[in-house]
Short mmCIF file of C-alpha atoms in Angstrom, two decimals:
data_model
loop_
_atom_site.label_atom_id
_atom_site.label_comp_id
_atom_site.label_asym_id
_atom_site.label_seq_id
_atom_site.Cartn_x
_atom_site.Cartn_y
_atom_site.Cartn_z
CA MET A 1 30.40 -15.38 -5.75
CA GLY A 2 32.79 -17.58 -3.60
CA GLY A 3 31.64 -20.86 -2.15
CA ASP A 4 31.40 -24.57 -3.71
CA ALA A 5 29.02 -27.02 -4.98
CA GLU A 6 27.64 -27.35 -1.34
CA GLY A 7 26.62 -23.78 -1.28
CA TRP A 8 27.81 -20.49 0.14
CA ARG A 9 28.96 -19.30 3.44
CA ILE A 10 27.21 -16.45 4.68
CA ASP A 11 30.18 -14.16 4.20
CA ASP A 12 29.96 -15.14 0.35
CA LEU A 13 26.30 -14.65 0.34
CA ALA A 14 26.97 -10.93 2.21
CA ARG A 15 29.21 -9.84 -0.29
CA ALA A 16 27.30 -10.96 -3.27
CA ALA A 17 24.06 -9.08 -1.79
CA ASP A 18 26.08 -6.10 -0.75
CA LEU A 19 25.10 -6.46 2.98
CA THR A 20 26.66 -7.02 6.27
CA VAL A 21 26.70 -10.53 7.99
CA ASP A 22 24.85 -9.06 10.54
CA THR A 23 21.90 -7.86 8.56
CA ILE A 24 21.66 -11.13 7.11
CA ARG A 25 21.40 -12.73 10.49
CA TYR A 26 18.99 -10.23 11.46
CA TYR A 27 16.62 -10.85 8.29
CA ARG A 28 16.97 -14.72 9.68
CA ARG A 29 15.72 -13.93 13.17
CA GLU A 30 12.93 -11.68 11.79
CA GLY A 31 11.71 -14.49 9.65
CA LEU A 32 12.45 -12.79 6.33
CA LEU A 33 14.99 -15.38 5.51
CA PRO A 34 14.78 -18.94 5.24
CA ALA A 35 16.93 -21.03 7.17
CA PRO A 36 20.25 -22.37 5.31
CA GLU A 37 21.18 -25.89 4.94
CA ARG A 38 23.47 -27.45 7.64
CA CYS A 39 26.88 -28.86 6.14
CA GLY A 40 29.10 -30.12 8.45
CA ARG A 41 29.55 -27.66 10.85
CA THR A 42 28.72 -24.52 8.84
CA ASN A 43 25.59 -23.26 7.30
CA ARG A 44 25.26 -23.11 3.47
CA TYR A 45 23.36 -20.73 1.63
CA GLY A 46 22.02 -20.96 -2.07
CA PRO A 47 20.56 -18.67 -4.82
CA GLU A 48 17.25 -18.72 -3.30
CA HIS A 49 18.73 -16.87 -0.43
CA LEU A 50 20.29 -14.47 -2.50
CA GLU A 51 17.12 -13.74 -4.69
CA ARG A 52 15.24 -13.31 -1.38
CA LEU A 53 18.01 -10.66 -0.14
CA GLN A 54 17.50 -8.70 -3.50
CA ARG A 55 13.53 -8.55 -2.87
CA ILE A 56 14.14 -7.45 0.37
CA LYS A 57 16.24 -4.72 -0.40
CA ASP A 58 13.88 -3.64 -3.26
CA LEU A 59 11.02 -3.81 -1.01
CA GLN A 60 13.02 -1.36 1.45
CA SER A 61 13.67 0.95 -1.54
CA ARG A 62 10.19 1.29 -1.75
CA ARG A 63 9.65 2.43 1.98
CA PHE A 64 7.88 -0.76 3.27
CA SER A 65 8.04 -1.85 6.86
CA LEU A 66 9.75 -5.12 7.91
CA ALA A 67 6.11 -6.22 8.85
CA ALA A 68 4.72 -5.41 5.42
CA ILE A 69 7.98 -6.84 3.57
CA ARG A 70 7.20 -10.15 5.43
CA ALA A 71 3.86 -10.36 4.13
CA LEU A 72 4.84 -9.42 0.55
CA LEU A 73 7.67 -11.85 0.07
CA THR A 74 5.79 -14.98 -1.09
CA GLU A 75 5.59 -15.54 -4.87
CA ASP A 76 1.79 -15.18 -5.11
CA ARG A 77 2.09 -11.50 -3.69
CA ARG A 78 4.53 -9.91 -6.02
CA GLU A 79 2.03 -8.47 -8.30
CA LEU A 80 0.60 -6.48 -5.34
CA VAL A 81 4.02 -4.37 -5.02
CA GLY A 82 3.36 -2.67 -8.25
CA GLY A 83 -0.51 -2.70 -7.96
CA ILE A 84 -2.05 -1.97 -4.66
CA PHE A 85 0.82 -0.94 -2.61
CA GLY A 86 2.48 1.06 -5.78
CA GLY A 87 2.73 4.75 -6.01
CA GLY A 88 3.72 7.29 -3.36
CA GLY A 89 6.43 8.81 -5.27
CA ASP A 90 10.27 8.73 -4.06
CA ARG A 91 9.91 10.98 -0.76
CA ASP A 92 9.70 10.07 2.69
CA TYR A 93 7.96 12.83 4.99
CA THR A 94 7.28 13.30 8.54
CA LEU A 95 4.05 15.00 9.61
CA ALA A 96 5.67 18.07 10.07
CA GLU A 97 7.12 18.25 6.92
CA LEU A 98 3.83 17.50 5.21
CA LEU A 99 2.35 20.39 7.10
CA GLU A 100 5.08 22.51 5.81
CA ARG A 101 4.67 21.58 2.23
CA SER A 102 1.23 21.47 2.00
CA GLY A 103 0.31 24.57 4.15
CA ILE A 104 -2.11 22.80 6.02
CA ASP A 105 -2.72 23.67 9.90
CA ALA A 106 -1.89 21.09 12.54
CA ASP A 107 -5.64 21.60 13.76
CA ILE A 108 -6.83 20.48 10.36
CA ALA A 109 -4.30 17.62 10.18
CA GLU A 110 -5.11 16.42 13.60
CA GLY A 111 -8.80 16.36 12.67
CA LEU A 112 -8.20 14.45 9.50
CA ARG A 113 -6.11 11.91 11.66
CA ALA A 114 -9.14 11.72 14.08
CA ALA A 115 -11.51 11.30 11.24
CA GLY A 116 -9.65 8.48 9.77
CA VAL A 117 -8.52 10.34 6.73
CA LEU A 118 -4.98 11.04 7.18
CA ARG A 119 -3.78 7.25 8.60
CA ASP A 120 -0.60 6.28 10.34
CA PRO A 121 1.69 5.02 7.50
CA ALA A 122 2.06 1.84 9.56
CA GLU A 123 -1.43 0.98 8.70
CA PHE A 124 -0.52 0.33 4.99
CA GLY A 125 2.70 -0.88 5.62
CA ARG A 126 5.13 2.03 5.55
CA ASP A 127 7.65 3.56 7.83
CA ALA A 128 7.06 7.06 6.95
CA TYR A 129 4.36 9.26 4.98
CA ASP A 130 5.05 9.72 1.16
CA GLY A 131 3.48 11.68 -1.98
CA ASP A 132 0.15 10.51 -1.74
CA ASP A 133 -0.19 11.86 1.65
CA LEU A 134 1.23 14.99 0.61
CA GLU A 135 -1.05 15.16 -2.35
CA LEU A 136 -4.16 14.85 -0.07
CA LEU A 137 -3.09 17.62 2.07
CA ARG A 138 -2.58 19.89 -0.88
CA ALA A 139 -6.03 19.00 -2.20
CA LEU A 140 -7.54 19.76 1.03
CA ALA A 141 -5.42 23.07 1.30
CA GLU A 142 -7.24 24.10 -2.16
CA LEU A 143 -10.56 23.52 -0.55
CA ARG A 144 -9.69 25.64 2.39
CA ASP A 145 -8.29 28.29 -0.14
CA LEU A 146 -11.78 28.04 -1.94
CA GLY A 147 -13.28 29.05 1.42
CA LEU A 148 -14.58 25.90 3.03
CA SER A 149 -14.08 26.08 6.92
CA THR A 150 -12.21 23.68 8.81
CA VAL A 151 -15.12 21.73 10.11
CA VAL A 152 -16.47 21.20 6.83
CA ILE A 153 -13.26 19.95 5.18
CA ILE A 154 -12.82 17.26 8.03
CA GLU A 155 -16.40 16.15 7.77
CA LEU A 156 -15.97 15.80 4.12
CA GLY A 157 -12.88 13.74 4.59
CA ARG A 158 -15.08 11.67 7.50
CA ILE A 159 -17.64 11.03 5.02
CA TYR A 160 -15.31 9.75 2.20
CA ALA A 161 -13.15 7.71 4.58
CA GLN A 162 -16.00 6.05 6.22
CA GLY A 163 -17.74 5.34 2.81
CA ILE A 164 -14.84 3.97 1.24
CA GLU A 165 -13.62 1.95 4.30
CA ALA A 166 -17.14 0.07 4.24
CA THR A 167 -17.04 -0.35 0.43
CA GLN A 168 -13.22 -1.65 0.29
CA ARG A 169 -14.11 -4.32 3.02
CA GLN A 170 -16.52 -5.86 0.64
CA VAL A 171 -14.13 -5.69 -2.24
CA VAL A 172 -11.31 -7.32 -0.13
CA ASP A 173 -13.74 -9.82 1.17
CA LEU A 174 -14.80 -10.86 -2.48
CA PHE A 175 -11.23 -11.24 -3.41
CA SER A 176 -9.92 -12.78 -0.32
CA SER A 177 -13.13 -15.46 0.53
CA GLY A 178 -15.66 -14.99 -2.18
CA GLY A 179 -17.85 -12.36 -0.56
CA ALA A 180 -21.42 -12.87 -0.56
CA LEU A 181 -21.29 -15.03 -4.10
CA ASP A 182 -22.06 -18.96 -3.81
CA TRP A 183 -18.89 -20.40 -5.11
CA GLU A 184 -17.89 -23.81 -5.82
CA PRO A 185 -14.54 -24.68 -3.99
CA SER A 186 -12.92 -25.05 -7.39
CA GLU A 187 -14.07 -21.91 -9.00
CA LEU A 188 -13.17 -19.81 -5.89
CA GLN A 189 -9.77 -21.17 -6.28
CA ALA A 190 -9.59 -20.39 -9.94
CA PHE A 191 -10.72 -16.90 -9.07
CA GLN A 192 -8.15 -16.44 -6.54
CA GLU A 193 -5.43 -17.45 -8.38
CA ALA A 194 -6.29 -15.32 -11.37
CA ALA A 195 -6.86 -12.43 -9.36
CA ALA A 196 -3.25 -12.87 -7.68
CA SER A 197 -1.53 -13.17 -10.66
CA HIS A 198 -3.13 -10.42 -12.32
CA ALA A 199 -3.04 -8.08 -9.42
CA SER A 200 -1.40 -4.83 -10.80
CA ASP A 201 -3.79 -4.85 -13.86
CA LEU A 202 -7.03 -5.47 -11.56
CA PHE A 203 -5.94 -2.76 -9.40
CA SER A 204 -5.60 -0.38 -12.38
CA VAL A 205 -8.92 -1.35 -13.91
CA THR A 206 -10.98 -1.30 -10.77
CA ARG A 207 -9.68 2.33 -10.23
CA ARG A 208 -11.36 3.14 -13.47
CA ILE A 209 -14.65 1.60 -12.06
CA VAL A 210 -14.26 3.79 -8.80
CA ASP A 211 -13.87 6.90 -10.60
CA TYR A 212 -16.67 6.33 -13.10
CA THR A 213 -18.88 5.21 -10.27
CA HIS A 214 -17.98 8.14 -8.22
CA HIS A 215 -18.51 10.85 -10.95
CA ARG A 216 -21.84 9.39 -12.18
CA THR A 217 -23.36 9.08 -8.57
CA ILE A 218 -22.12 12.66 -7.66
CA GLN A 219 -23.87 13.78 -11.03
CA ARG A 220 -26.99 11.67 -10.39
CA LEU A 221 -27.44 12.70 -6.54
CA THR A 222 -26.72 16.54 -7.67
CA LEU A 223 -29.09 16.73 -10.13
CA GLY A 224 -31.63 15.30 -8.04
CA ALA A 225 -31.00 17.78 -5.35
CA MET A 226 -31.17 20.58 -7.81
CA GLU A 227 -34.81 19.19 -8.89
CA ARG A 228 -35.72 19.41 -5.57
CA GLY A 229 -34.57 22.82 -4.97
CA THR A 230 -31.99 21.85 -2.21
CA VAL A 231 -29.16 22.85 -4.07
CA ALA A 232 -28.38 26.51 -4.80
CA VAL A 233 -27.28 27.15 -8.61
CA PRO A 234 -25.72 30.49 -9.52
CA ASP A 235 -27.60 33.11 -11.39
CA ASP A 236 -24.96 33.01 -14.12
CA ALA A 237 -24.67 29.28 -14.50
CA ASP A 238 -24.77 27.81 -17.96
#
C-alpha cells in the first residue's frame, strides 16, 4: 500500500481495503471507523484503520446491520460473532420468500409475528431474514401437516416465545450485571472478562443445557399428566 512513515492517505487506504473513498468517509460519519490523525493539511490512516475496515466487511458479509456492526466492533465482543450471533446460513430472505419456501400461509406468519415468535430481523441485528427463520417456519409447517390447527400452532409459539424471553432475560442479566448473585466487584469483573473471552464456547455449552432441561422437563410434566389421566395415550402405545 502506498504512503509513508507518517501514515496513509484515504485513497491508499481505500485501495488496500478494496472500498471507495466515499464508503470510508461514510463509515467515519457513522462512527464505525476511528478518526485519522492530522498531519499537516492531510489526514493520515494507519494499520488499525485497515483492520477495522476488514472487520466491518466481514460483519457485513454475515448480514449484520450497521447498528449491530457498531455494537460488535469492540475487541471484547469478537467471540459473540461466532457464538450468539452465528448461524443463519448464507442466504437472505424476504418475508414473501420465507412463506413460499416454507409453505406457511400468510395468516399463520402474521399470527406468529403478533405472538412474538417470528421477529423483525432488525431486533437481532440483521437486515433480512435468514436460514434460521426458514427452518422455524418449516418446522411449523410440519406441525400443520400433522393436523394441528392454526390457532394451536400460534398459541404453541406464543407459549415458547414468552417463556424463553423471560428465561433468557435472566441469563443475560446474569452475564451482564451478575444477576441475583451477591458478587464482590473483583469477582464480577473476572467472571465477565472470562465470559467475554469464551463467548462462543459458552453459547455452545449453554445450548446443550437448554436442550437437556427442555427434554427432561417435557418428560417429567408429561408423565405427571399421564398419571393424573389428563393426557390421552393411544391404545397401541408401547
